[in-house]
């Protein structure tokens, strides 16, 4: 009779599988760390390259939808007062709201409430930029002491000669400005 060879007992000859698994697991961890390090280097390199490509000309933000030097629209004037009182009246800090990224001030709580109910009815057309300049293809801040209400819209102008030209050719200049707004903000 032939004897079969005896099977080694697990205690005498451990199976190396757990050790192999641990080695592979360690290699995977190491490989993962290498990949993460490479990705971090690439990300930092991309940020550095992007920062180098941004010059003051390319990094400049687009002009705001509302002309608001120092964050205050219409030079701090109450835009409702143009319609209600027919004059430029400075607003108060106690009657102010934030709308379209700018602070709008009002002379009274009643004017503030009127604006809040329908801001587009009172806000200057073209975001308070000079309507004449816009009609000619460039942006200039509007001056709230030089204004016109036409067709129930408030238009701000930049200087007395722009105001005179606006009054002389208002309809044609409104049409030209409408054709450029708001695309001019993206130039």
Tab-separated table of C-alpha atoms in Angstrom:
chain	number	residue	atom	x	y	z
A	1	UNK	CA	0.000	0.000	0.000
A	2	UNK	CA	1.188	3.402	-0.860
A	3	UNK	CA	1.171	6.021	1.648
A	4	UNK	CA	0.034	9.412	0.939
A	5	UNK	CA	2.241	12.209	2.060
A	6	UNK	CA	1.003	13.781	5.200
A	7	UNK	CA	-0.537	17.226	4.881
A	8	UNK	CA	1.354	19.801	6.830
A	9	UNK	CA	-0.580	21.230	9.702
A	10	UNK	CA	-1.503	24.889	9.525
A	11	UNK	CA	0.545	25.530	12.626
A	12	UNK	CA	3.711	24.088	11.188
A	13	UNK	CA	3.507	25.761	7.773
A	14	UNK	CA	1.562	29.014	7.776
A	15	UNK	CA	-0.025	29.985	4.512
A	16	UNK	CA	1.660	33.141	3.201
A	17	UNK	CA	-1.551	34.679	1.824
A	18	UNK	CA	-2.082	37.187	4.640
A	19	UNK	CA	1.482	38.415	4.275
A	20	UNK	CA	1.083	38.828	0.509
A	21	UNK	CA	-2.183	40.665	1.051
A	22	UNK	CA	-0.485	42.972	3.522
A	23	UNK	CA	2.328	43.651	1.072
A	24	UNK	CA	-0.089	44.403	-1.723
A	25	UNK	CA	-2.179	46.564	0.563
A	26	UNK	CA	0.950	48.495	1.552
A	27	UNK	CA	1.889	48.939	-2.098
A	28	UNK	CA	-1.602	50.155	-2.884
A	29	UNK	CA	-1.406	52.614	-0.015
A	30	UNK	CA	1.987	53.774	-1.233
A	31	UNK	CA	0.753	54.073	-4.820
A	32	UNK	CA	-2.282	56.042	-3.616
A	33	UNK	CA	-0.020	58.422	-1.708
A	34	UNK	CA	2.143	58.901	-4.804
A	35	UNK	CA	-0.904	59.622	-6.969
A	36	UNK	CA	-2.303	62.082	-4.396
A	37	UNK	CA	1.068	63.844	-4.224
A	38	UNK	CA	1.262	64.102	-7.999
A	39	UNK	CA	-2.275	65.496	-8.173
A	40	UNK	CA	-1.428	68.082	-5.515
A	41	UNK	CA	1.666	69.168	-7.453
A	42	UNK	CA	-0.382	69.460	-10.653
A	43	UNK	CA	-3.090	71.452	-8.877
A	44	UNK	CA	-0.557	73.869	-7.385
A	45	UNK	CA	1.141	74.164	-10.770
A	46	UNK	CA	-2.194	74.950	-12.422
A	47	UNK	CA	-2.964	77.671	-9.886
A	48	UNK	CA	0.508	79.181	-10.327
A	49	UNK	CA	0.160	79.096	-14.123
A	50	UNK	CA	-3.291	80.698	-13.944
A	51	UNK	CA	-2.057	83.402	-11.585
A	52	UNK	CA	0.860	84.129	-13.903
A	53	UNK	CA	-1.514	84.440	-16.853
A	54	UNK	CA	-3.728	86.940	-15.033
A	55	UNK	CA	-2.434	90.406	-15.612
A	56	UNK	CA	-4.168	93.501	-14.281
A	57	UNK	CA	-5.893	93.753	-17.659
A	58	UNK	CA	-7.247	90.189	-17.643
A	59	UNK	CA	-8.001	90.037	-13.909
A	60	UNK	CA	-10.184	93.151	-13.892
A	61	UNK	CA	-13.833	92.518	-13.061
A	62	UNK	CA	-16.606	93.630	-15.380
A	63	UNK	CA	-18.291	96.922	-14.507
A	64	UNK	CA	-21.208	96.567	-12.108
A	65	UNK	CA	-24.785	96.554	-13.349
A	66	UNK	CA	-25.383	99.622	-11.182
A	67	UNK	CA	-23.029	102.591	-11.155
A	68	UNK	CA	-22.290	102.905	-7.457
A	69	UNK	CA	-19.058	104.685	-6.562
A	70	UNK	CA	-18.084	103.654	-3.034
A	71	UNK	CA	-21.014	101.201	-3.068
A	72	UNK	CA	-23.764	103.834	-2.985
A	73	UNK	CA	-26.149	104.199	-5.945
A	74	UNK	CA	-27.148	107.577	-7.395
A	75	UNK	CA	-24.520	109.340	-5.326
A	76	UNK	CA	-26.634	108.738	-2.214
A	77	UNK	CA	-29.623	110.615	-3.685
A	78	UNK	CA	-33.204	109.478	-3.141
A	79	UNK	CA	-34.300	108.252	-6.584
A	80	UNK	CA	-37.964	108.298	-5.579
A	81	UNK	CA	-37.686	112.044	-4.808
A	82	UNK	CA	-36.904	112.746	-8.472
A	83	UNK	CA	-40.419	111.523	-9.280
A	84	UNK	CA	-42.232	112.682	-6.135
A	85	UNK	CA	-40.576	116.072	-5.523
A	86	UNK	CA	-39.067	116.842	-8.925
A	87	UNK	CA	-35.669	117.500	-7.390
A	88	UNK	CA	-32.449	115.782	-6.339
A	89	UNK	CA	-32.600	115.071	-2.601
A	90	UNK	CA	-29.888	113.313	-0.621
A	91	UNK	CA	-31.026	110.163	1.142
A	92	UNK	CA	-30.271	109.279	4.744
A	93	UNK	CA	-28.286	106.356	6.067
A	94	UNK	CA	-31.216	105.467	8.321
A	95	UNK	CA	-33.398	104.841	5.246
A	96	UNK	CA	-31.298	102.549	3.083
A	97	UNK	CA	-31.554	99.163	1.400
A	98	UNK	CA	-29.267	96.905	-0.634
A	99	UNK	CA	-30.493	96.234	-4.182
A	100	UNK	CA	-28.473	94.949	-7.170
A	101	UNK	CA	-25.269	95.053	-5.146
A	102	UNK	CA	-25.530	98.742	-4.243
A	103	UNK	CA	-26.862	100.731	-1.295
A	104	UNK	CA	-29.861	102.904	-2.140
A	105	UNK	CA	-30.650	105.746	0.260
A	106	UNK	CA	-33.944	107.555	0.737
A	107	UNK	CA	-35.039	110.811	2.350
A	108	UNK	CA	-37.975	109.147	4.133
A	109	UNK	CA	-39.311	105.743	5.079
A	110	UNK	CA	-42.243	106.340	2.692
A	111	UNK	CA	-39.872	106.764	-0.265
A	112	UNK	CA	-37.958	103.666	0.807
A	113	UNK	CA	-41.228	101.691	0.874
A	114	UNK	CA	-42.206	102.997	-2.579
A	115	UNK	CA	-38.854	101.862	-3.971
A	116	UNK	CA	-39.078	98.463	-2.286
A	117	UNK	CA	-42.511	97.871	-3.846
A	118	UNK	CA	-41.260	98.593	-7.392
A	119	UNK	CA	-37.528	99.343	-7.640
A	120	UNK	CA	-37.435	99.221	-11.442
A	121	UNK	CA	-39.922	102.070	-11.639
A	122	UNK	CA	-37.597	104.396	-9.725
A	123	UNK	CA	-34.058	103.161	-10.409
A	124	UNK	CA	-32.220	105.165	-13.070
A	125	UNK	CA	-32.230	103.572	-16.504
A	126	UNK	CA	-28.912	102.004	-17.539
A	127	UNK	CA	-27.942	101.414	-13.916
A	128	UNK	CA	-27.286	105.093	-13.289
A	129	UNK	CA	-24.470	105.304	-15.837
A	130	UNK	CA	-24.503	108.414	-18.022
A	131	UNK	CA	-27.171	107.794	-20.657
A	132	UNK	CA	-25.431	110.064	-23.178
A	133	UNK	CA	-22.056	108.316	-22.825
A	134	UNK	CA	-23.763	104.943	-23.194
A	135	UNK	CA	-25.472	106.113	-26.388
A	136	UNK	CA	-22.021	106.980	-27.758
A	137	UNK	CA	-20.550	103.583	-26.836
A	138	UNK	CA	-18.684	104.149	-23.567
A	139	UNK	CA	-19.408	104.124	-19.838
A	140	UNK	CA	-19.279	107.156	-17.560
A	141	UNK	CA	-20.827	107.574	-14.137
A	142	UNK	CA	-24.102	109.449	-13.998
A	143	UNK	CA	-24.318	112.668	-12.004
A	144	UNK	CA	-27.526	112.737	-9.922
A	145	UNK	CA	-27.682	116.520	-10.106
A	146	UNK	CA	-27.950	116.289	-13.932
A	147	UNK	CA	-31.040	114.248	-14.673
A	148	UNK	CA	-34.065	113.929	-16.921
A	149	UNK	CA	-37.311	112.013	-16.542
A	150	UNK	CA	-38.629	110.916	-19.940
A	151	UNK	CA	-41.341	108.350	-20.583
A	152	UNK	CA	-41.517	107.671	-16.825
A	153	UNK	CA	-37.827	106.709	-16.719
A	154	UNK	CA	-35.048	108.472	-14.820
A	155	UNK	CA	-31.885	109.128	-16.847
A	156	UNK	CA	-28.676	110.437	-15.294
A	157	UNK	CA	-26.140	112.415	-17.333
A	158	UNK	CA	-22.479	113.074	-16.589
A	159	UNK	CA	-21.938	116.758	-17.371
A	160	UNK	CA	-23.847	119.844	-18.574
A	161	UNK	CA	-22.905	119.375	-22.248
A	162	UNK	CA	-24.116	115.766	-22.143
A	163	UNK	CA	-27.371	116.986	-20.596
A	164	UNK	CA	-27.820	119.606	-23.350
A	165	UNK	CA	-27.106	117.054	-26.114
A	166	UNK	CA	-29.449	114.554	-24.449
A	167	UNK	CA	-32.297	117.046	-24.367
A	168	UNK	CA	-31.733	118.028	-28.011
A	169	UNK	CA	-31.634	114.455	-29.407
A	170	UNK	CA	-33.284	112.442	-26.641
A	171	UNK	CA	-35.238	109.874	-28.711
A	172	UNK	CA	-32.329	108.960	-30.994
A	173	UNK	CA	-29.914	108.797	-28.068
A	174	UNK	CA	-32.279	106.608	-26.025
A	175	UNK	CA	-32.554	104.199	-28.959
A	176	UNK	CA	-28.759	104.087	-29.345
A	177	UNK	CA	-28.249	103.533	-25.595
A	178	UNK	CA	-30.909	100.805	-25.486
A	179	UNK	CA	-29.065	99.008	-28.286
A	180	UNK	CA	-25.856	98.951	-26.266
A	181	UNK	CA	-27.281	98.104	-22.835
A	182	UNK	CA	-26.251	95.858	-21.042
A	183	UNK	CA	-23.804	94.401	-23.604
A	184	UNK	CA	-21.461	97.343	-23.031
A	185	UNK	CA	-20.776	96.040	-19.530
A	186	UNK	CA	-19.013	92.983	-21.004
A	187	UNK	CA	-16.571	94.905	-23.212
